[in-house]
PDB file of C-alpha atoms in Angstrom:
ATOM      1  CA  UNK A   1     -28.354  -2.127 207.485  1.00  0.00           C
ATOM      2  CA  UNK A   2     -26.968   0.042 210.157  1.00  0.00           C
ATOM      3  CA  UNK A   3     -26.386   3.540 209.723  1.00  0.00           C
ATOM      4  CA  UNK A   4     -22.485   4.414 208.619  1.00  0.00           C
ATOM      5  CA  UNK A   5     -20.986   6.790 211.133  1.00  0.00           C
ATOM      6  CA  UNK A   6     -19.759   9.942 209.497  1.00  0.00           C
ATOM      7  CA  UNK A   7     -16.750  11.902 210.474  1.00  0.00           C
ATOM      8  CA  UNK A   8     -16.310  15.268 209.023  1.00  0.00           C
ATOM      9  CA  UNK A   9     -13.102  16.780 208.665  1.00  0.00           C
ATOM     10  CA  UNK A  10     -12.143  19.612 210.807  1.00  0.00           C
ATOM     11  CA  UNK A  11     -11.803  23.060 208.491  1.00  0.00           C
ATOM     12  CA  UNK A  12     -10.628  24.974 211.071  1.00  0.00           C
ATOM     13  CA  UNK A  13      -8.871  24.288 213.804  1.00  0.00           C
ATOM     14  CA  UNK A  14      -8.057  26.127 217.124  1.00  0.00           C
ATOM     15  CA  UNK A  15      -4.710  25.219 218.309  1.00  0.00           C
ATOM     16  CA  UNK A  16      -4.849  26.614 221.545  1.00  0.00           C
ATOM     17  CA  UNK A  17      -8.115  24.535 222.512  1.00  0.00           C
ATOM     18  CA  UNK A  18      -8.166  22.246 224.758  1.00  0.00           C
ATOM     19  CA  UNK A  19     -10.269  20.291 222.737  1.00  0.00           C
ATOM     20  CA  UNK A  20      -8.312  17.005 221.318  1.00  0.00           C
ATOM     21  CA  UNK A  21      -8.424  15.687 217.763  1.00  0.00           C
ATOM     22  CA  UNK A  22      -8.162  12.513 216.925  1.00  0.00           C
ATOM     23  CA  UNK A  23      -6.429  12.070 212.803  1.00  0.00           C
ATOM     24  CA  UNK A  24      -5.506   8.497 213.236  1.00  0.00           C
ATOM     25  CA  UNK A  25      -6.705   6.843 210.812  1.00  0.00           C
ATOM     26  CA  UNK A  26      -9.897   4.131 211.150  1.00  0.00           C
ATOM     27  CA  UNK A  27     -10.523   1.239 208.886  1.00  0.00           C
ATOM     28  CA  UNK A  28     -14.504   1.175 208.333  1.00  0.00           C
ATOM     29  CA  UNK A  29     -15.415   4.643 209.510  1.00  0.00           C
ATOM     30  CA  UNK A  30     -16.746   7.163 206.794  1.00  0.00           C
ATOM     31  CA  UNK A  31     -15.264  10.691 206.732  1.00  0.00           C
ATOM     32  CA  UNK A  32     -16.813  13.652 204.557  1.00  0.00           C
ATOM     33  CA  UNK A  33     -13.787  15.360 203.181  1.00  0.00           C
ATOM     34  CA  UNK A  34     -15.571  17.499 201.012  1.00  0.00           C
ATOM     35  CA  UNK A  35     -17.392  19.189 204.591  1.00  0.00           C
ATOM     36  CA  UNK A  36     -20.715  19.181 202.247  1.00  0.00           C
ATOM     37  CA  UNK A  37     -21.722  15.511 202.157  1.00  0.00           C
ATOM     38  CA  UNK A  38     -20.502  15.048 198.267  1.00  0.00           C
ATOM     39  CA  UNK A  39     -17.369  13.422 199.240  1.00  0.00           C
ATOM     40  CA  UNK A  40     -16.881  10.338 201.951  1.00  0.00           C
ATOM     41  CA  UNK A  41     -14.506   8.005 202.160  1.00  0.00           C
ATOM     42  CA  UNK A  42     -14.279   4.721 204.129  1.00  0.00           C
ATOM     43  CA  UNK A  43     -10.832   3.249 204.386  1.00  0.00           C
ATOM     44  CA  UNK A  44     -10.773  -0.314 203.665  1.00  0.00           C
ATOM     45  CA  UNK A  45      -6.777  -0.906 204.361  1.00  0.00           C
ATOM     46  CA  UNK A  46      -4.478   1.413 206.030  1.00  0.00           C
ATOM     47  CA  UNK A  47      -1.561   2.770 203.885  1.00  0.00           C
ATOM     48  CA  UNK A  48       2.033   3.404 204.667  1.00  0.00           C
ATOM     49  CA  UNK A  49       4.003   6.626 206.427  1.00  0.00           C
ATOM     50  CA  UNK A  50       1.955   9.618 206.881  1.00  0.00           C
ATOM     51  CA  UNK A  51       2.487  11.954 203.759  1.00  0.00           C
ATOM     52  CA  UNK A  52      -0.052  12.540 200.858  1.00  0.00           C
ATOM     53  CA  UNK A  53       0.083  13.822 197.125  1.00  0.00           C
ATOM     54  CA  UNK A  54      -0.444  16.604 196.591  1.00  0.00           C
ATOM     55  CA  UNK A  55      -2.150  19.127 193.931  1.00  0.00           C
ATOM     56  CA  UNK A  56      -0.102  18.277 190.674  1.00  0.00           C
ATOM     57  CA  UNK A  57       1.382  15.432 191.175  1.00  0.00           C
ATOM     58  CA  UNK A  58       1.581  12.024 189.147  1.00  0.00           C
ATOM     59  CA  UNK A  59      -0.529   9.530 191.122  1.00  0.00           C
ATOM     60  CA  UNK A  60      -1.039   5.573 190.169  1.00  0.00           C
ATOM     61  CA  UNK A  61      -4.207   4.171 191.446  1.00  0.00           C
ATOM     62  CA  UNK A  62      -6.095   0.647 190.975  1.00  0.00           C
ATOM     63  CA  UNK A  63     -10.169   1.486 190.997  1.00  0.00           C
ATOM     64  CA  UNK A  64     -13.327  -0.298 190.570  1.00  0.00           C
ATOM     65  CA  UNK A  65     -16.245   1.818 189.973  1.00  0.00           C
ATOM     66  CA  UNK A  66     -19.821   0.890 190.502  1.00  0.00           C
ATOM     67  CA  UNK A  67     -23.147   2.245 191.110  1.00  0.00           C
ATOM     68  CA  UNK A  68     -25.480   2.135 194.213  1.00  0.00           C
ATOM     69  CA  UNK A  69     -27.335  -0.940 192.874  1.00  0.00           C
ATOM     70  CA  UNK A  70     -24.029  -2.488 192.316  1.00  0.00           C
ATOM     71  CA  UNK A  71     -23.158  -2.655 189.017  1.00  0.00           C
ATOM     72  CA  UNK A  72     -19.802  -2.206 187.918  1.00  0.00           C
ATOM     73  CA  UNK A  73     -19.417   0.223 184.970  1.00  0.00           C
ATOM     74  CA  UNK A  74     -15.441   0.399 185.058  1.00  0.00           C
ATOM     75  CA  UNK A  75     -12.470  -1.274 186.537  1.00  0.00           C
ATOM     76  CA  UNK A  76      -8.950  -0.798 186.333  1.00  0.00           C
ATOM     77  CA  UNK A  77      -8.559  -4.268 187.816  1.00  0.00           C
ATOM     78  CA  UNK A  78     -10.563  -5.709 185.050  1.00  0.00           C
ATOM     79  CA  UNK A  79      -8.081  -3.897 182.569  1.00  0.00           C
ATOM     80  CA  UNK A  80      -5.114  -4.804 184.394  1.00  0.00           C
ATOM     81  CA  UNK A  81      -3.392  -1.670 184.013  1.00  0.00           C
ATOM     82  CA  UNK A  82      -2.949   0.668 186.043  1.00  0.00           C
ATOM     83  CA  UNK A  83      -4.382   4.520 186.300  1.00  0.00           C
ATOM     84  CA  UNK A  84      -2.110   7.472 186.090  1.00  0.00           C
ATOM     85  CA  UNK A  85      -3.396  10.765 186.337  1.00  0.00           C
ATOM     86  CA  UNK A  86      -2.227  14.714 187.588  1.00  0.00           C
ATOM     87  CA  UNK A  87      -4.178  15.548 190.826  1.00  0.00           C
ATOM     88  CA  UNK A  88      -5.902  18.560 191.581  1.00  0.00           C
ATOM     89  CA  UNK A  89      -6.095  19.859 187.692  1.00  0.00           C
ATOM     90  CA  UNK A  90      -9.396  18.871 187.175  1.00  0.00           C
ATOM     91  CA  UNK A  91      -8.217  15.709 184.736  1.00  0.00           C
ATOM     92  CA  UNK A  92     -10.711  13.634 187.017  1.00  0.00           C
ATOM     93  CA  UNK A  93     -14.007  13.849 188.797  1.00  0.00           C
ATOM     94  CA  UNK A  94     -13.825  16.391 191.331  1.00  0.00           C
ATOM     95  CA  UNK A  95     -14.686  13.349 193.759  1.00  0.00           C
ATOM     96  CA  UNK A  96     -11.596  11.666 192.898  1.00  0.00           C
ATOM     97  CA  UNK A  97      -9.384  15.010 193.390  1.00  0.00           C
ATOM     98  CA  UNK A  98     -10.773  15.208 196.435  1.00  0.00           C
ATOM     99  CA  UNK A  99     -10.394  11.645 197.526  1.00  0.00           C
ATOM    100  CA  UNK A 100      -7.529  10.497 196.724  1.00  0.00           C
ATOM    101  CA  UNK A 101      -5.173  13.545 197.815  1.00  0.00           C
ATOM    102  CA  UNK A 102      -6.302  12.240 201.429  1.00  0.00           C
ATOM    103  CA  UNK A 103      -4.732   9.173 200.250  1.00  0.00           C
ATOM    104  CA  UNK A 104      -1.801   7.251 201.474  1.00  0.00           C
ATOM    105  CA  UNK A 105       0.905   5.349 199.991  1.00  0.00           C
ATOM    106  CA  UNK A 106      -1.131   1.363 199.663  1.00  0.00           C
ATOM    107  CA  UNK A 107      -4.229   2.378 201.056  1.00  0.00           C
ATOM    108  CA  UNK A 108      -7.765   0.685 199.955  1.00  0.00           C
ATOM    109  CA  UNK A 109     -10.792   2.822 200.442  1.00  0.00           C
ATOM    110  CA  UNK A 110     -14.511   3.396 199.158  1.00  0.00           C
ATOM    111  CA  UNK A 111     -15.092   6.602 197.557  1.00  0.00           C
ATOM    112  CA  UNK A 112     -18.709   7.382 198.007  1.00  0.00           C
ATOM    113  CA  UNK A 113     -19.212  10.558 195.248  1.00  0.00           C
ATOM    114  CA  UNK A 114     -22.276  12.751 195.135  1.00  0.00           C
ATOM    115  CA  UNK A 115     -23.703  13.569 191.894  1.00  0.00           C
ATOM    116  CA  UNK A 116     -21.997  16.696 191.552  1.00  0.00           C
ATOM    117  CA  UNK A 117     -18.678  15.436 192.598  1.00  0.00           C
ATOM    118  CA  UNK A 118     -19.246  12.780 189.427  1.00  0.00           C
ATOM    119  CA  UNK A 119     -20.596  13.100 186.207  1.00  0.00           C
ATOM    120  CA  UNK A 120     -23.275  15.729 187.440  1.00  0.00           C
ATOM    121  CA  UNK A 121     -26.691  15.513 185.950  1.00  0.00           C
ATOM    122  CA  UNK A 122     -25.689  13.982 182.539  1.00  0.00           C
ATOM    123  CA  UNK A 123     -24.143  11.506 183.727  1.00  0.00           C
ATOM    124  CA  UNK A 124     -21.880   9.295 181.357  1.00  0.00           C
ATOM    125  CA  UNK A 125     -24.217   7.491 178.663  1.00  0.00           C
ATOM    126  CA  UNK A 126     -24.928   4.630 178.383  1.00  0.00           C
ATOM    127  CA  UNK A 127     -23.300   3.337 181.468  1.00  0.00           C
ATOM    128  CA  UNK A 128     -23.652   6.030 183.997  1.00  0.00           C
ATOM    129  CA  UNK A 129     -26.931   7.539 184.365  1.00  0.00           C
ATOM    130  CA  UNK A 130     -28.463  11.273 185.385  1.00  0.00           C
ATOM    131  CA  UNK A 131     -27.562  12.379 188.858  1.00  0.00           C
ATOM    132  CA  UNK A 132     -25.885   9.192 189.743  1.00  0.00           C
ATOM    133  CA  UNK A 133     -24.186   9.079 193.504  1.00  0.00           C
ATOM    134  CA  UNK A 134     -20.974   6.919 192.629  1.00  0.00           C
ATOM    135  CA  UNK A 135     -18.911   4.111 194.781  1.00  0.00           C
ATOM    136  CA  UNK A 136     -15.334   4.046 193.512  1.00  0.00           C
ATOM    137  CA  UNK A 137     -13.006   1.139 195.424  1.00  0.00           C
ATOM    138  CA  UNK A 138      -9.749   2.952 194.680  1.00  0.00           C
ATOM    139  CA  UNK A 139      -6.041   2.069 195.651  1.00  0.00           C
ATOM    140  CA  UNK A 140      -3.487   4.428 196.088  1.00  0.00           C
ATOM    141  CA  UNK A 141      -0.329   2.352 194.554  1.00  0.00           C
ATOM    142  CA  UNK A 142       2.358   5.546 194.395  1.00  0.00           C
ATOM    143  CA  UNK A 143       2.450   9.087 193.010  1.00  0.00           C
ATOM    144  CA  UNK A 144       5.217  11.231 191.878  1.00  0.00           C
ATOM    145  CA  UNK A 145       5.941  14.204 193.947  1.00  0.00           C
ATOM    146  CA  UNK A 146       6.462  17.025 190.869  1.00  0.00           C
ATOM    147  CA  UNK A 147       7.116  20.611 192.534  1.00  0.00           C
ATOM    148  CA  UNK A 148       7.530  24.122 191.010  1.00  0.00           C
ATOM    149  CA  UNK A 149      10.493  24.910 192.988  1.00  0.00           C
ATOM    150  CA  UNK A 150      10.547  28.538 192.331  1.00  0.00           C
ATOM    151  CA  UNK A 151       6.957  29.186 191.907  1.00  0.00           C
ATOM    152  CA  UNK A 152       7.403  31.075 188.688  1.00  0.00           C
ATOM    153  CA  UNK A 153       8.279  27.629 186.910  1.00  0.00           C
ATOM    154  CA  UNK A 154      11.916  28.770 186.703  1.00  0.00           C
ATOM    155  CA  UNK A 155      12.821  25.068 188.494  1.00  0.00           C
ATOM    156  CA  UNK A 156      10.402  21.975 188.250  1.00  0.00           C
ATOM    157  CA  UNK A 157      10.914  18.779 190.410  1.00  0.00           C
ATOM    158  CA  UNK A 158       9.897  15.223 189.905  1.00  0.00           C
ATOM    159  CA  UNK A 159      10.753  13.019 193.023  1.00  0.00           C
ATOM    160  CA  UNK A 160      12.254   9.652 191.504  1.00  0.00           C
ATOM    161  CA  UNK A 161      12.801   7.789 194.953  1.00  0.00           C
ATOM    162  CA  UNK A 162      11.661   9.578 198.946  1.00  0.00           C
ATOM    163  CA  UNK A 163      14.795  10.738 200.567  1.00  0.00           C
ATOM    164  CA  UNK A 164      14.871   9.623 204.333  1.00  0.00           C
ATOM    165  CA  UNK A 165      14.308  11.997 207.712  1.00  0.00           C
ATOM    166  CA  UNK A 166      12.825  15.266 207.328  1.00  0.00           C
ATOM    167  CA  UNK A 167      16.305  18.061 207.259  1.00  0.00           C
ATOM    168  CA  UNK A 168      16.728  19.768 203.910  1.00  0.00           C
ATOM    169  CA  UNK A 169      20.180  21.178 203.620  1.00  0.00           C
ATOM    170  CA  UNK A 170      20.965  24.683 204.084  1.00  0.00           C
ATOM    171  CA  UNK A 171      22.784  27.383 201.771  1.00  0.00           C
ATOM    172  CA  UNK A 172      26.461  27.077 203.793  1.00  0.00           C
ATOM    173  CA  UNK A 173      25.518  23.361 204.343  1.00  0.00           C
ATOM    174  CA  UNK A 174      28.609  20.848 202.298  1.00  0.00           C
ATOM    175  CA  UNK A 175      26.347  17.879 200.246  1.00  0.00           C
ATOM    176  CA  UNK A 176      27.645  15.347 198.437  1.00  0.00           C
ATOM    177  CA  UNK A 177      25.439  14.922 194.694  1.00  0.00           C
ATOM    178  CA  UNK A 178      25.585  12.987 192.123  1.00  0.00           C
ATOM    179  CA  UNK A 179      24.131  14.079 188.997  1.00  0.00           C
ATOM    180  CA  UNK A 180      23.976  14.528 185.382  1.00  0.00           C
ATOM    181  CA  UNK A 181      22.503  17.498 183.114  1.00  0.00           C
ATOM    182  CA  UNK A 182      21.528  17.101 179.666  1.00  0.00           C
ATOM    183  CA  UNK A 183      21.022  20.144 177.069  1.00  0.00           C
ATOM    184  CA  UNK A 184      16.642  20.124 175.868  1.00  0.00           C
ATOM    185  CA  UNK A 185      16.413  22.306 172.854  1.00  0.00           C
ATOM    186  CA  UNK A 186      13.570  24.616 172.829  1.00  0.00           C
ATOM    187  CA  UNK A 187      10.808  22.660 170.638  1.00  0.00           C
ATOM    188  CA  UNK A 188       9.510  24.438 167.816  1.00  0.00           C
ATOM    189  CA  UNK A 189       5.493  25.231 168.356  1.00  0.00           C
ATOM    190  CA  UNK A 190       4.449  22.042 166.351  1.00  0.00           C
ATOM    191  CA  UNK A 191       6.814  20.187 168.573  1.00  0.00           C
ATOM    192  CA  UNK A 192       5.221  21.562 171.986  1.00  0.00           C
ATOM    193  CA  UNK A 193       1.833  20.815 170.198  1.00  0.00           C
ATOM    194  CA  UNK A 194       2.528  16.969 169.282  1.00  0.00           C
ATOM    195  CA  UNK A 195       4.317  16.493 172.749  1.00  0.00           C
ATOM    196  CA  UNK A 196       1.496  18.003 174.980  1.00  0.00           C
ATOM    197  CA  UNK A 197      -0.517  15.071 173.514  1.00  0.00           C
ATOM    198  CA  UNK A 198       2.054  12.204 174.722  1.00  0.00           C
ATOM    199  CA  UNK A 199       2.931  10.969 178.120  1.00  0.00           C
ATOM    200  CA  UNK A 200       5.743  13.425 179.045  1.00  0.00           C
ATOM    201  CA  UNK A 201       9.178  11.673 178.590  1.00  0.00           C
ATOM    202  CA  UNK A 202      12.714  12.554 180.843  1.00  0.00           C
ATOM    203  CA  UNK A 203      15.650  14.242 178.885  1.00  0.00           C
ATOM    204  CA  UNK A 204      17.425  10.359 179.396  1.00  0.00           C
ATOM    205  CA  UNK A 205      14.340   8.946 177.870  1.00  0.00           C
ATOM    206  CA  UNK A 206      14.984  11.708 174.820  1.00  0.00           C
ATOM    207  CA  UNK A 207      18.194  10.144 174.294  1.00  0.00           C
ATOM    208  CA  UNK A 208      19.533  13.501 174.795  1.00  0.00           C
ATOM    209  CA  UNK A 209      23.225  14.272 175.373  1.00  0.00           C
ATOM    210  CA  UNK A 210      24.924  14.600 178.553  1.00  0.00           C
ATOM    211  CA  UNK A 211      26.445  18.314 178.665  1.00  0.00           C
ATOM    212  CA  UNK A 212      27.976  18.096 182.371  1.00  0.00           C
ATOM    213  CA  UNK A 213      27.960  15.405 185.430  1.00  0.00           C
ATOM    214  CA  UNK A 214      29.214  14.883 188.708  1.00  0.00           C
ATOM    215  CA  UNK A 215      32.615  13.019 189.322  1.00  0.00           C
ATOM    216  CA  UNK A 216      32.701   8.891 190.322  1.00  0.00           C
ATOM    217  CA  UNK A 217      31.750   8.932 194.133  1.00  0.00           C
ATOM    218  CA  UNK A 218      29.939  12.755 193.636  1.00  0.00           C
ATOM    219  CA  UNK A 219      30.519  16.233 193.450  1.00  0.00           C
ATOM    220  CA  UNK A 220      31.293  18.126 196.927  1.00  0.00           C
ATOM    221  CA  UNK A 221      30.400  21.371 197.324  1.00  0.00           C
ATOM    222  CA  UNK A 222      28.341  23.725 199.574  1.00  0.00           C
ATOM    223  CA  UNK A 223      24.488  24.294 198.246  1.00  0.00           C
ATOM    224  CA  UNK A 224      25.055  27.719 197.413  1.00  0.00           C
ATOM    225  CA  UNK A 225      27.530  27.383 195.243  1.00  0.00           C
ATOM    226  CA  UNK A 226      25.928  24.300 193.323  1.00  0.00           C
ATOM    227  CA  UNK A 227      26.845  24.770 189.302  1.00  0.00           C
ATOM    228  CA  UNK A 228      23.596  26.731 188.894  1.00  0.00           C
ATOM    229  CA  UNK A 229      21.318  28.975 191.065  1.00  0.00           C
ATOM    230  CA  UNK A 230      18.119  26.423 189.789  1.00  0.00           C
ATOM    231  CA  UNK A 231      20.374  23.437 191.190  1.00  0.00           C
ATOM    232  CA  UNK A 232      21.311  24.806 194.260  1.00  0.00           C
ATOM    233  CA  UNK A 233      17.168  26.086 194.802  1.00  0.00           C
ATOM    234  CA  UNK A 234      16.245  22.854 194.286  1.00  0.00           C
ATOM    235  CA  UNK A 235      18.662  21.225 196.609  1.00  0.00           C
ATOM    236  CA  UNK A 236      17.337  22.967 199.479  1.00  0.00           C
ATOM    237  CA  UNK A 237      14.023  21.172 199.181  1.00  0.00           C
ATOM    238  CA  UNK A 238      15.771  17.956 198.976  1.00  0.00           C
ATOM    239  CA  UNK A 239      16.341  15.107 201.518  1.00  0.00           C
ATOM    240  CA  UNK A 240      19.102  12.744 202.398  1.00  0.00           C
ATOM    241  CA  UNK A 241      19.251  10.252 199.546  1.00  0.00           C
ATOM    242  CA  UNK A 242      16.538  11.337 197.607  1.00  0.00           C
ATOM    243  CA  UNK A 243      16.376  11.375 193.435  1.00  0.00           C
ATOM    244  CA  UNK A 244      14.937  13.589 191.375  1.00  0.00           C
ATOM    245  CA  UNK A 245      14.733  15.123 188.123  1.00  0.00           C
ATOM    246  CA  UNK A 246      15.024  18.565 187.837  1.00  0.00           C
ATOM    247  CA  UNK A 247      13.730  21.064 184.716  1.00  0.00           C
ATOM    248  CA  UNK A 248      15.195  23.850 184.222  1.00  0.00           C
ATOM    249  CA  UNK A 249      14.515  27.216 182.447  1.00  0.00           C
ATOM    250  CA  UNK A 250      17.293  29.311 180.737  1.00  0.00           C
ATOM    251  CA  UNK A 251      16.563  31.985 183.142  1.00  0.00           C
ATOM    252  CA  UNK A 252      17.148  29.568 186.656  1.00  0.00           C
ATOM    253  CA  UNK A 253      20.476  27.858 184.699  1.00  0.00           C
ATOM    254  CA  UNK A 254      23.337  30.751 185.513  1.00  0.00           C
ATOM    255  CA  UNK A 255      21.664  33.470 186.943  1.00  0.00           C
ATOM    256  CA  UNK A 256      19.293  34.186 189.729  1.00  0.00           C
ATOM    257  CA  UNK A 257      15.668  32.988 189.477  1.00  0.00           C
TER     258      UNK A 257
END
């Protein structure tokens, strides 16, 4: 068998070089995104666009996982069901973390993870053993983007559908919005306990009531005076027809957060 040809991953990069680097993506030629060996990938199919999750959000994947020998010890495929996990909190192997946030929208690649980017030296009894190097087929199917606006998570976003073009609106800029907001009570600690254990659900999902919403055809008004300093913080990340849901603290509602 030949020898796979290894790419690593630049970690720092001089821009005013001269040298030229090539990020275009090749089907069939291993990369080591970890820069230590622990993590390669091979990209089986291309995916779509250029952008990647990133650290936090909600990503859907299809995987088979099998050892060196070949034997499958989980599938997704098998299941079928997909996987939904956050990225980058450590709710996977550090392999995957570090795998899939290279990831594009539809792309197929191998995951080849070292020992200690896996299950380490106990492995998973009884199907993965001690210091096992792991080979993970994984799809990237979607991901939702989910941002802390504010960075003091004052304002949270969860992309529902990619706006188009790259311009977010600025402060004197007019927009056009539709929207609805819907009052979440504050749950009592046994509430936040039970919840935390279930598949977070919208306020719409809730069944909550709608408090305040936009007019047929939208509400017109320039970002910074949107109804709330959290709305009009959250518009300026937003794109041209893009959907989101937006979570709110008290504190980012009427004042400034």
């Amino acid at each position: 068998m030949a020898e796979p040809v290894i790419e690593p991953v630049p970690q720092d990069l001089d821009m005013s070089d001269d040298a030229e680097y090539d990020f275009e993506d090749k089907v069939g030629v291993e990369k080591d995104l970890s820069g230590d060996g622990g993590c390669r990938k091979t990209i089986l199919r291309k995916g779509e666009g250029w952008q990647v999750p990133e650290a936090g959000d909600e990503v859907t994947v299809h995987y088979v996982g099998t050892l060196l020998d070949g034997t499958k010890f989980d599938s997704s495929r098998d299941r079928g069901d997909y996987f939904t996990f956050v990225l980058g909190q450590g709710k996977v192997i550090k392999g995957w973390d570090v795998g899939v946030a290279s990831m594009k929208k539809g792309e197929l690649a191998n995951l080849l993870c070292r020992a200690d980017y896996a299950y380490g030296a106990a492995g998973s009894p009884p199907t993965i053993p001690p210091d096992a190097t792991l080979k993970f087929e994984v799809e990237l199917i979607s991901w939702k983007s989910v941002k802390d606006i504010t960075g003091n998570g004052g304002v949270i976003k969860t992309i529902v559908s990619e706006g188009q073009g790259w311009q977010n609106p600025k402060p004197a800029d007019e927009v056009v919005v539709t929207y609805s907001a819907r009052l979440r009570p504050s749950p009592s600690p046994e509430e936040a306990a039970a919840a935390a254990a279930k598949k977070p659900q919208s306020a719409a999902e809730l069944g909550l009531p709608v408090v305040a919403s936009s007019p047929e055809g939208g509400a017109v008004f320039e970002v910074s005076q949107a109804p709330c300093s959290g709305f009009a913080a959250a518009l300026k990340s937003m794109k041209n027809h893009e959907s989101a849901v937006l979570l709110l603290k008290p504190e980012c509602e009427w004042q400034s957060c």
